[in-house]
């Protein structure tokens, strides 16, 4: 009978022993935009501005998968204790006495 498999830290690549503490993560980055660029607004009509934006996207040469990656990106995995500390520090609001990274 075999036990749990060793895991690899998604950040530093360190192999984590089966008995070592590790941290699961799920990170989702979703692009959002609350309003359209006012310079795109055709005569104050948001529906026309949106239609113009869709036309530009349709006529553009950008790869649809690249456009999708710009607005939605996901990653899951495990990290070691050291990498968890770095991630928490990077994603936590800055405090006044915080020094450089």
PDB file of N, CA and C in Angstrom:
ATOM      1  N   UNK A   1       0.838  -1.178   0.000  1.00  0.00           N
ATOM      2  CA  UNK A   1       0.000   0.000   0.000  1.00  0.00           C
ATOM      3  C   UNK A   1       0.884   1.243   0.000  1.00  0.00           C
ATOM      4  N   UNK A   2       0.540   2.202  -0.831  1.00  0.00           N
ATOM      5  CA  UNK A   2       1.330   3.431  -0.898  1.00  0.00           C
ATOM      6  C   UNK A   2       0.593   4.550  -0.197  1.00  0.00           C
ATOM      7  N   UNK A   3       1.355   5.495   0.334  1.00  0.00           N
ATOM      8  CA  UNK A   3       0.769   6.641   1.029  1.00  0.00           C
ATOM      9  C   UNK A   3       0.570   7.798   0.082  1.00  0.00           C
ATOM     10  N   UNK A   4       0.321   8.960   0.658  1.00  0.00           N
ATOM     11  CA  UNK A   4       0.123  10.158  -0.166  1.00  0.00           C
ATOM     12  C   UNK A   4       1.377  10.466  -0.995  1.00  0.00           C
ATOM     13  N   UNK A   5       1.161  10.992  -2.164  1.00  0.00           N
ATOM     14  CA  UNK A   5       2.248  11.369  -3.063  1.00  0.00           C
ATOM     15  C   UNK A   5       2.887  12.679  -2.596  1.00  0.00           C
ATOM     16  N   UNK A   6       4.180  12.815  -2.847  1.00  0.00           N
ATOM     17  CA  UNK A   6       4.852  14.085  -2.577  1.00  0.00           C
ATOM     18  C   UNK A   6       4.288  15.125  -3.546  1.00  0.00           C
ATOM     19  N   UNK A   7       4.247  16.363  -3.106  1.00  0.00           N
ATOM     20  CA  UNK A   7       3.725  17.451  -3.928  1.00  0.00           C
ATOM     21  C   UNK A   7       4.856  18.408  -4.265  1.00  0.00           C
ATOM     22  N   UNK A   8       4.646  19.228  -5.288  1.00  0.00           N
ATOM     23  CA  UNK A   8       5.637  20.206  -5.705  1.00  0.00           C
ATOM     24  C   UNK A   8       5.045  21.599  -5.554  1.00  0.00           C
ATOM     25  N   UNK A   9       5.805  22.510  -4.952  1.00  0.00           N
ATOM     26  CA  UNK A   9       5.359  23.894  -4.782  1.00  0.00           C
ATOM     27  C   UNK A   9       5.226  24.539  -6.155  1.00  0.00           C
ATOM     28  N   UNK A  10       4.066  25.127  -6.413  1.00  0.00           N
ATOM     29  CA  UNK A  10       3.789  25.748  -7.708  1.00  0.00           C
ATOM     30  C   UNK A  10       4.629  26.994  -7.950  1.00  0.00           C
ATOM     31  N   UNK A  11       5.204  27.555  -6.902  1.00  0.00           N
ATOM     32  CA  UNK A  11       5.985  28.780  -7.052  1.00  0.00           C
ATOM     33  C   UNK A  11       7.480  28.507  -7.172  1.00  0.00           C
ATOM     34  N   UNK A  12       8.046  27.822  -6.201  1.00  0.00           N
ATOM     35  CA  UNK A  12       9.502  27.632  -6.192  1.00  0.00           C
ATOM     36  C   UNK A  12       9.932  26.283  -6.756  1.00  0.00           C
ATOM     37  N   UNK A  13       8.988  25.366  -6.932  1.00  0.00           N
ATOM     38  CA  UNK A  13       9.319  24.058  -7.505  1.00  0.00           C
ATOM     39  C   UNK A  13       9.877  23.063  -6.518  1.00  0.00           C
ATOM     40  N   UNK A  14       9.947  23.428  -5.260  1.00  0.00           N
ATOM     41  CA  UNK A  14      10.481  22.525  -4.246  1.00  0.00           C
ATOM     42  C   UNK A  14       9.537  21.337  -4.066  1.00  0.00           C
ATOM     43  N   UNK A  15      10.110  20.139  -3.974  1.00  0.00           N
ATOM     44  CA  UNK A  15       9.308  18.948  -3.727  1.00  0.00           C
ATOM     45  C   UNK A  15       8.996  18.895  -2.236  1.00  0.00           C
ATOM     46  N   UNK A  16       7.719  18.764  -1.927  1.00  0.00           N
ATOM     47  CA  UNK A  16       7.269  18.748  -0.537  1.00  0.00           C
ATOM     48  C   UNK A  16       7.028  17.306  -0.118  1.00  0.00           C
ATOM     49  N   UNK A  17       7.654  16.902   0.944  1.00  0.00           N
ATOM     50  CA  UNK A  17       7.477  15.537   1.444  1.00  0.00           C
ATOM     51  C   UNK A  17       6.014  15.321   1.821  1.00  0.00           C
ATOM     52  N   UNK A  18       5.588  14.082   1.758  1.00  0.00           N
ATOM     53  CA  UNK A  18       4.190  13.751   2.049  1.00  0.00           C
ATOM     54  C   UNK A  18       3.784  14.194   3.455  1.00  0.00           C
ATOM     55  N   UNK A  19       4.731  14.243   4.391  1.00  0.00           N
ATOM     56  CA  UNK A  19       4.397  14.629   5.769  1.00  0.00           C
ATOM     57  C   UNK A  19       4.519  16.137   6.008  1.00  0.00           C
ATOM     58  N   UNK A  20       4.980  16.890   5.014  1.00  0.00           N
ATOM     59  CA  UNK A  20       5.181  18.337   5.165  1.00  0.00           C
ATOM     60  C   UNK A  20       3.855  19.096   5.040  1.00  0.00           C
ATOM     61  N   UNK A  21       3.784  20.206   5.743  1.00  0.00           N
ATOM     62  CA  UNK A  21       2.613  21.079   5.642  1.00  0.00           C
ATOM     63  C   UNK A  21       2.697  21.823   4.308  1.00  0.00           C
ATOM     64  N   UNK A  22       1.577  21.908   3.620  1.00  0.00           N
ATOM     65  CA  UNK A  22       1.510  22.661   2.367  1.00  0.00           C
ATOM     66  C   UNK A  22       0.192  23.409   2.354  1.00  0.00           C
ATOM     67  N   UNK A  23       0.057  24.337   1.422  1.00  0.00           N
ATOM     68  CA  UNK A  23      -1.130  25.182   1.355  1.00  0.00           C
ATOM     69  C   UNK A  23      -1.711  25.128  -0.044  1.00  0.00           C
ATOM     70  N   UNK A  24      -2.987  24.797  -0.124  1.00  0.00           N
ATOM     71  CA  UNK A  24      -3.686  24.787  -1.405  1.00  0.00           C
ATOM     72  C   UNK A  24      -4.100  26.215  -1.734  1.00  0.00           C
ATOM     73  N   UNK A  25      -4.054  26.553  -3.013  1.00  0.00           N
ATOM     74  CA  UNK A  25      -4.521  27.872  -3.423  1.00  0.00           C
ATOM     75  C   UNK A  25      -5.342  27.759  -4.694  1.00  0.00           C
ATOM     76  N   UNK A  26      -6.188  28.733  -4.865  1.00  0.00           N
ATOM     77  CA  UNK A  26      -6.969  28.903  -6.084  1.00  0.00           C
ATOM     78  C   UNK A  26      -6.976  30.397  -6.366  1.00  0.00           C
ATOM     79  N   UNK A  27      -6.429  30.779  -7.506  1.00  0.00           N
ATOM     80  CA  UNK A  27      -6.321  32.189  -7.845  1.00  0.00           C
ATOM     81  C   UNK A  27      -7.053  32.429  -9.151  1.00  0.00           C
ATOM     82  N   UNK A  28      -7.957  33.387  -9.120  1.00  0.00           N
ATOM     83  CA  UNK A  28      -8.713  33.756 -10.316  1.00  0.00           C
ATOM     84  C   UNK A  28      -8.543  35.252 -10.524  1.00  0.00           C
ATOM     85  N   UNK A  29      -8.087  35.619 -11.711  1.00  0.00           N
ATOM     86  CA  UNK A  29      -7.980  37.032 -12.076  1.00  0.00           C
ATOM     87  C   UNK A  29      -9.002  37.291 -13.169  1.00  0.00           C
ATOM     88  N   UNK A  30      -9.906  38.215 -12.909  1.00  0.00           N
ATOM     89  CA  UNK A  30     -10.958  38.545 -13.868  1.00  0.00           C
ATOM     90  C   UNK A  30     -10.903  40.033 -14.181  1.00  0.00           C
ATOM     91  N   UNK A  31     -10.750  40.348 -15.456  1.00  0.00           N
ATOM     92  CA  UNK A  31     -10.732  41.739 -15.874  1.00  0.00           C
ATOM     93  C   UNK A  31     -12.132  42.322 -15.824  1.00  0.00           C
ATOM     94  N   UNK A  32     -12.220  43.536 -15.363  1.00  0.00           N
ATOM     95  CA  UNK A  32     -13.508  44.230 -15.297  1.00  0.00           C
ATOM     96  C   UNK A  32     -13.310  45.672 -15.731  1.00  0.00           C
ATOM     97  N   UNK A  33     -14.366  46.261 -16.185  1.00  0.00           N
ATOM     98  CA  UNK A  33     -14.355  47.675 -16.545  1.00  0.00           C
ATOM     99  C   UNK A  33     -15.732  48.217 -16.225  1.00  0.00           C
ATOM    100  N   UNK A  34     -15.790  49.208 -15.356  1.00  0.00           N
ATOM    101  CA  UNK A  34     -17.072  49.724 -14.905  1.00  0.00           C
ATOM    102  C   UNK A  34     -17.773  50.576 -15.958  1.00  0.00           C
ATOM    103  N   UNK A  35     -17.020  51.345 -16.715  1.00  0.00           N
ATOM    104  CA  UNK A  35     -17.622  52.174 -17.761  1.00  0.00           C
ATOM    105  C   UNK A  35     -16.764  52.099 -19.008  1.00  0.00           C
ATOM    106  N   UNK A  36     -17.373  52.376 -20.155  1.00  0.00           N
ATOM    107  CA  UNK A  36     -16.616  52.446 -21.395  1.00  0.00           C
ATOM    108  C   UNK A  36     -15.847  53.757 -21.429  1.00  0.00           C
ATOM    109  N   UNK A  37     -14.772  53.781 -22.172  1.00  0.00           N
ATOM    110  CA  UNK A  37     -13.963  54.983 -22.339  1.00  0.00           C
ATOM    111  C   UNK A  37     -14.855  56.087 -22.918  1.00  0.00           C
ATOM    112  N   UNK A  38     -14.915  57.252 -22.266  1.00  0.00           N
ATOM    113  CA  UNK A  38     -15.773  58.338 -22.768  1.00  0.00           C
ATOM    114  C   UNK A  38     -15.445  58.734 -24.204  1.00  0.00           C
ATOM    115  N   UNK A  39     -14.204  58.571 -24.631  1.00  0.00           N
ATOM    116  CA  UNK A  39     -13.855  58.926 -26.010  1.00  0.00           C
ATOM    117  C   UNK A  39     -14.489  57.958 -27.006  1.00  0.00           C
ATOM    118  N   UNK A  40     -14.912  56.780 -26.545  1.00  0.00           N
ATOM    119  CA  UNK A  40     -15.590  55.814 -27.410  1.00  0.00           C
ATOM    120  C   UNK A  40     -17.089  56.060 -27.475  1.00  0.00           C
ATOM    121  N   UNK A  41     -17.586  56.926 -26.612  1.00  0.00           N
ATOM    122  CA  UNK A  41     -19.026  57.164 -26.520  1.00  0.00           C
ATOM    123  C   UNK A  41     -19.496  57.936 -27.753  1.00  0.00           C
ATOM    124  N   UNK A  42     -20.302  57.311 -28.565  1.00  0.00           N
ATOM    125  CA  UNK A  42     -20.784  57.930 -29.801  1.00  0.00           C
ATOM    126  C   UNK A  42     -22.061  58.713 -29.530  1.00  0.00           C
ATOM    127  N   UNK A  43     -21.906  59.997 -29.332  1.00  0.00           N
ATOM    128  CA  UNK A  43     -23.079  60.839 -29.132  1.00  0.00           C
ATOM    129  C   UNK A  43     -23.816  60.559 -27.842  1.00  0.00           C
ATOM    130  N   UNK A  44     -23.127  60.050 -26.842  1.00  0.00           N
ATOM    131  CA  UNK A  44     -23.778  59.795 -25.561  1.00  0.00           C
ATOM    132  C   UNK A  44     -24.624  58.540 -25.547  1.00  0.00           C
ATOM    133  N   UNK A  45     -24.499  57.687 -26.561  1.00  0.00           N
ATOM    134  CA  UNK A  45     -25.303  56.471 -26.628  1.00  0.00           C
ATOM    135  C   UNK A  45     -24.436  55.269 -26.267  1.00  0.00           C
ATOM    136  N   UNK A  46     -24.579  54.741 -25.040  1.00  0.00           N
ATOM    137  CA  UNK A  46     -23.762  53.604 -24.610  1.00  0.00           C
ATOM    138  C   UNK A  46     -23.942  52.368 -25.494  1.00  0.00           C
ATOM    139  N   UNK A  47     -25.144  52.140 -26.012  1.00  0.00           N
ATOM    140  CA  UNK A  47     -25.379  50.968 -26.864  1.00  0.00           C
ATOM    141  C   UNK A  47     -24.551  51.069 -28.147  1.00  0.00           C
ATOM    142  N   UNK A  48     -24.461  52.272 -28.722  1.00  0.00           N
ATOM    143  CA  UNK A  48     -23.656  52.471 -29.924  1.00  0.00           C
ATOM    144  C   UNK A  48     -22.172  52.304 -29.616  1.00  0.00           C
ATOM    145  N   UNK A  49     -21.743  52.792 -28.464  1.00  0.00           N
ATOM    146  CA  UNK A  49     -20.342  52.658 -28.066  1.00  0.00           C
ATOM    147  C   UNK A  49     -19.981  51.183 -27.899  1.00  0.00           C
ATOM    148  N   UNK A  50     -20.868  50.417 -27.287  1.00  0.00           N
ATOM    149  CA  UNK A  50     -20.626  48.989 -27.112  1.00  0.00           C
ATOM    150  C   UNK A  50     -20.595  48.275 -28.456  1.00  0.00           C
ATOM    151  N   UNK A  51     -21.519  48.636 -29.352  1.00  0.00           N
ATOM    152  CA  UNK A  51     -21.543  48.030 -30.685  1.00  0.00           C
ATOM    153  C   UNK A  51     -20.247  48.348 -31.436  1.00  0.00           C
ATOM    154  N   UNK A  52     -19.740  49.562 -31.301  1.00  0.00           N
ATOM    155  CA  UNK A  52     -18.481  49.944 -31.957  1.00  0.00           C
ATOM    156  C   UNK A  52     -17.318  49.136 -31.390  1.00  0.00           C
ATOM    157  N   UNK A  53     -17.318  48.930 -30.090  1.00  0.00           N
ATOM    158  CA  UNK A  53     -16.272  48.124 -29.454  1.00  0.00           C
ATOM    159  C   UNK A  53     -16.297  46.691 -29.970  1.00  0.00           C
ATOM    160  N   UNK A  54     -17.475  46.112 -30.065  1.00  0.00           N
ATOM    161  CA  UNK A  54     -17.617  44.740 -30.573  1.00  0.00           C
ATOM    162  C   UNK A  54     -17.145  44.665 -32.021  1.00  0.00           C
ATOM    163  N   UNK A  55     -17.480  45.672 -32.835  1.00  0.00           N
ATOM    164  CA  UNK A  55     -17.012  45.702 -34.234  1.00  0.00           C
ATOM    165  C   UNK A  55     -15.485  45.726 -34.295  1.00  0.00           C
ATOM    166  N   UNK A  56     -14.860  46.570 -33.447  1.00  0.00           N
ATOM    167  CA  UNK A  56     -13.394  46.646 -33.445  1.00  0.00           C
ATOM    168  C   UNK A  56     -12.780  45.307 -33.061  1.00  0.00           C
ATOM    169  N   UNK A  57     -13.387  44.626 -32.110  1.00  0.00           N
ATOM    170  CA  UNK A  57     -12.876  43.314 -31.704  1.00  0.00           C
ATOM    171  C   UNK A  57     -13.035  42.294 -32.827  1.00  0.00           C
ATOM    172  N   UNK A  58     -14.189  42.320 -33.493  1.00  0.00           N
ATOM    173  CA  UNK A  58     -14.429  41.397 -34.600  1.00  0.00           C
ATOM    174  C   UNK A  58     -13.463  41.627 -35.759  1.00  0.00           C
ATOM    175  N   UNK A  59     -13.151  42.885 -36.021  1.00  0.00           N
ATOM    176  CA  UNK A  59     -12.296  43.237 -37.162  1.00  0.00           C
ATOM    177  C   UNK A  59     -10.813  43.143 -36.828  1.00  0.00           C
ATOM    178  N   UNK A  60     -10.486  43.068 -35.562  1.00  0.00           N
ATOM    179  CA  UNK A  60      -9.084  43.050 -35.145  1.00  0.00           C
ATOM    180  C   UNK A  60      -8.411  41.723 -35.435  1.00  0.00           C
ATOM    181  N   UNK A  61      -7.090  41.735 -35.313  1.00  0.00           N
ATOM    182  CA  UNK A  61      -6.310  40.543 -35.608  1.00  0.00           C
ATOM    183  C   UNK A  61      -5.962  39.758 -34.345  1.00  0.00           C
ATOM    184  N   UNK A  62      -6.458  40.190 -33.196  1.00  0.00           N
ATOM    185  CA  UNK A  62      -6.133  39.510 -31.943  1.00  0.00           C
ATOM    186  C   UNK A  62      -6.744  38.117 -31.906  1.00  0.00           C
ATOM    187  N   UNK A  63      -5.957  37.185 -31.379  1.00  0.00           N
ATOM    188  CA  UNK A  63      -6.410  35.810 -31.212  1.00  0.00           C
ATOM    189  C   UNK A  63      -7.470  35.774 -30.102  1.00  0.00           C
ATOM    190  N   UNK A  64      -8.632  35.185 -30.366  1.00  0.00           N
ATOM    191  CA  UNK A  64      -9.684  35.153 -29.339  1.00  0.00           C
ATOM    192  C   UNK A  64      -9.225  34.533 -28.015  1.00  0.00           C
ATOM    193  N   UNK A  65      -8.374  33.526 -28.055  1.00  0.00           N
ATOM    194  CA  UNK A  65      -7.910  32.916 -26.806  1.00  0.00           C
ATOM    195  C   UNK A  65      -7.025  33.885 -26.022  1.00  0.00           C
ATOM    196  N   UNK A  66      -6.267  34.738 -26.723  1.00  0.00           N
ATOM    197  CA  UNK A  66      -5.457  35.750 -26.056  1.00  0.00           C
ATOM    198  C   UNK A  66      -6.350  36.800 -25.402  1.00  0.00           C
ATOM    199  N   UNK A  67      -7.404  37.211 -26.093  1.00  0.00           N
ATOM    200  CA  UNK A  67      -8.346  38.169 -25.504  1.00  0.00           C
ATOM    201  C   UNK A  67      -8.999  37.574 -24.262  1.00  0.00           C
ATOM    202  N   UNK A  68      -9.367  36.313 -24.334  1.00  0.00           N
ATOM    203  CA  UNK A  68      -9.978  35.649 -23.181  1.00  0.00           C
ATOM    204  C   UNK A  68      -8.996  35.587 -22.019  1.00  0.00           C
ATOM    205  N   UNK A  69      -7.735  35.283 -22.297  1.00  0.00           N
ATOM    206  CA  UNK A  69      -6.722  35.200 -21.246  1.00  0.00           C
ATOM    207  C   UNK A  69      -6.522  36.551 -20.567  1.00  0.00           C
ATOM    208  N   UNK A  70      -6.759  37.631 -21.288  1.00  0.00           N
ATOM    209  CA  UNK A  70      -6.609  38.956 -20.693  1.00  0.00           C
ATOM    210  C   UNK A  70      -7.724  39.273 -19.703  1.00  0.00           C
ATOM    211  N   UNK A  71      -8.872  38.636 -19.838  1.00  0.00           N
ATOM    212  CA  UNK A  71      -9.982  38.951 -18.936  1.00  0.00           C
ATOM    213  C   UNK A  71     -10.283  37.848 -17.928  1.00  0.00           C
ATOM    214  N   UNK A  72      -9.736  36.643 -18.152  1.00  0.00           N
ATOM    215  CA  UNK A  72      -9.982  35.572 -17.187  1.00  0.00           C
ATOM    216  C   UNK A  72      -8.788  34.632 -17.164  1.00  0.00           C
ATOM    217  N   UNK A  73      -8.179  34.474 -15.972  1.00  0.00           N
ATOM    218  CA  UNK A  73      -7.031  33.597 -15.789  1.00  0.00           C
ATOM    219  C   UNK A  73      -7.210  32.883 -14.467  1.00  0.00           C
ATOM    220  N   UNK A  74      -6.995  31.582 -14.450  1.00  0.00           N
ATOM    221  CA  UNK A  74      -7.146  30.792 -13.228  1.00  0.00           C
ATOM    222  C   UNK A  74      -5.932  29.909 -13.023  1.00  0.00           C
ATOM    223  N   UNK A  75      -5.622  29.696 -11.761  1.00  0.00           N
ATOM    224  CA  UNK A  75      -4.573  28.744 -11.428  1.00  0.00           C
ATOM    225  C   UNK A  75      -4.858  28.183 -10.053  1.00  0.00           C
ATOM    226  N   UNK A  76      -4.633  26.892  -9.914  1.00  0.00           N
ATOM    227  CA  UNK A  76      -4.762  26.229  -8.618  1.00  0.00           C
ATOM    228  C   UNK A  76      -3.506  25.408  -8.388  1.00  0.00           C
ATOM    229  N   UNK A  77      -3.250  25.084  -7.157  1.00  0.00           N
ATOM    230  CA  UNK A  77      -2.092  24.262  -6.853  1.00  0.00           C
ATOM    231  C   UNK A  77      -1.787  24.281  -5.373  1.00  0.00           C
ATOM    232  N   UNK A  78      -0.553  23.948  -5.054  1.00  0.00           N
ATOM    233  CA  UNK A  78      -0.096  23.971  -3.668  1.00  0.00           C
ATOM    234  C   UNK A  78       1.196  24.767  -3.596  1.00  0.00           C
ATOM    235  N   UNK A  79       1.426  25.382  -2.443  1.00  0.00           N
ATOM    236  CA  UNK A  79       2.665  26.107  -2.194  1.00  0.00           C
ATOM    237  C   UNK A  79       3.228  25.691  -0.847  1.00  0.00           C
ATOM    238  N   UNK A  80       4.539  25.868  -0.703  1.00  0.00           N
ATOM    239  CA  UNK A  80       5.208  25.571   0.557  1.00  0.00           C
ATOM    240  C   UNK A  80       4.988  26.730   1.538  1.00  0.00           C
ATOM    241  N   UNK A  81       5.421  26.555   2.761  1.00  0.00           N
ATOM    242  CA  UNK A  81       5.242  27.590   3.800  1.00  0.00           C
ATOM    243  C   UNK A  81       5.916  28.902   3.436  1.00  0.00           C
ATOM    244  N   UNK A  82       7.132  28.819   2.893  1.00  0.00           N
ATOM    245  CA  UNK A  82       7.860  30.032   2.548  1.00  0.00           C
ATOM    246  C   UNK A  82       7.144  30.812   1.451  1.00  0.00           C
ATOM    247  N   UNK A  83       6.693  30.122   0.414  1.00  0.00           N
ATOM    248  CA  UNK A  83       6.001  30.807  -0.690  1.00  0.00           C
ATOM    249  C   UNK A  83       4.642  31.334  -0.245  1.00  0.00           C
ATOM    250  N   UNK A  84       3.995  30.646   0.679  1.00  0.00           N
ATOM    251  CA  UNK A  84       2.732  31.141   1.226  1.00  0.00           C
ATOM    252  C   UNK A  84       2.962  32.487   1.903  1.00  0.00           C
ATOM    253  N   UNK A  85       4.030  32.594   2.682  1.00  0.00           N
ATOM    254  CA  UNK A  85       4.334  33.845   3.379  1.00  0.00           C
ATOM    255  C   UNK A  85       4.533  34.990   2.394  1.00  0.00           C
ATOM    256  N   UNK A  86       5.241  34.731   1.308  1.00  0.00           N
ATOM    257  CA  UNK A  86       5.476  35.765   0.298  1.00  0.00           C
ATOM    258  C   UNK A  86       4.151  36.183  -0.341  1.00  0.00           C
ATOM    259  N   UNK A  87       3.308  35.207  -0.694  1.00  0.00           N
ATOM    260  CA  UNK A  87       2.025  35.512  -1.338  1.00  0.00           C
ATOM    261  C   UNK A  87       1.121  36.320  -0.420  1.00  0.00           C
ATOM    262  N   UNK A  88       1.054  35.931   0.840  1.00  0.00           N
ATOM    263  CA  UNK A  88       0.211  36.657   1.794  1.00  0.00           C
ATOM    264  C   UNK A  88       0.711  38.087   1.943  1.00  0.00           C
ATOM    265  N   UNK A  89       2.020  38.259   2.023  1.00  0.00           N
ATOM    266  CA  UNK A  89       2.591  39.601   2.164  1.00  0.00           C
ATOM    267  C   UNK A  89       2.299  40.443   0.917  1.00  0.00           C
ATOM    268  N   UNK A  90       2.422  39.841  -0.262  1.00  0.00           N
ATOM    269  CA  UNK A  90       2.188  40.589  -1.499  1.00  0.00           C
ATOM    270  C   UNK A  90       0.720  40.967  -1.677  1.00  0.00           C
ATOM    271  N   UNK A  91      -0.196  40.118  -1.225  1.00  0.00           N
ATOM    272  CA  UNK A  91      -1.615  40.346  -1.458  1.00  0.00           C
ATOM    273  C   UNK A  91      -2.333  41.024  -0.301  1.00  0.00           C
ATOM    274  N   UNK A  92      -1.626  41.301   0.774  1.00  0.00           N
ATOM    275  CA  UNK A  92      -2.214  41.976   1.924  1.00  0.00           C
ATOM    276  C   UNK A  92      -2.073  43.485   1.740  1.00  0.00           C
ATOM    277  N   UNK A  93      -3.025  44.250   2.280  1.00  0.00           N
ATOM    278  CA  UNK A  93      -2.892  45.709   2.206  1.00  0.00           C
ATOM    279  C   UNK A  93      -1.600  46.153   2.872  1.00  0.00           C
ATOM    280  N   UNK A  94      -0.959  47.126   2.276  1.00  0.00           N
ATOM    281  CA  UNK A  94       0.294  47.635   2.816  1.00  0.00           C
ATOM    282  C   UNK A  94       0.057  48.363   4.132  1.00  0.00           C
ATOM    283  N   UNK A  95       0.994  48.202   5.037  1.00  0.00           N
ATOM    284  CA  UNK A  95       0.938  48.958   6.280  1.00  0.00           C
ATOM    285  C   UNK A  95       1.982  50.064   6.186  1.00  0.00           C
ATOM    286  N   UNK A  96       1.839  51.072   7.011  1.00  0.00           N
ATOM    287  CA  UNK A  96       2.729  52.226   6.930  1.00  0.00           C
ATOM    288  C   UNK A  96       4.178  51.866   7.209  1.00  0.00           C
ATOM    289  N   UNK A  97       4.406  50.888   8.103  1.00  0.00           N
ATOM    290  CA  UNK A  97       5.792  50.551   8.458  1.00  0.00           C
ATOM    291  C   UNK A  97       6.365  49.435   7.597  1.00  0.00           C
ATOM    292  N   UNK A  98       5.643  49.007   6.557  1.00  0.00           N
ATOM    293  CA  UNK A  98       6.146  47.935   5.700  1.00  0.00           C
ATOM    294  C   UNK A  98       7.296  48.446   4.848  1.00  0.00           C
ATOM    295  N   UNK A  99       8.348  47.680   4.822  1.00  0.00           N
ATOM    296  CA  UNK A  99       9.507  48.039   4.008  1.00  0.00           C
ATOM    297  C   UNK A  99       9.365  47.464   2.608  1.00  0.00           C
ATOM    298  N   UNK A 100      10.442  47.506   1.842  1.00  0.00           N
ATOM    299  CA  UNK A 100      10.386  46.922   0.499  1.00  0.00           C
ATOM    300  C   UNK A 100      10.174  45.409   0.577  1.00  0.00           C
ATOM    301  N   UNK A 101       9.874  44.827  -0.555  1.00  0.00           N
ATOM    302  CA  UNK A 101       9.583  43.391  -0.608  1.00  0.00           C
ATOM    303  C   UNK A 101      10.571  42.659   0.237  1.00  0.00           C
TER     304      UNK A 101
END
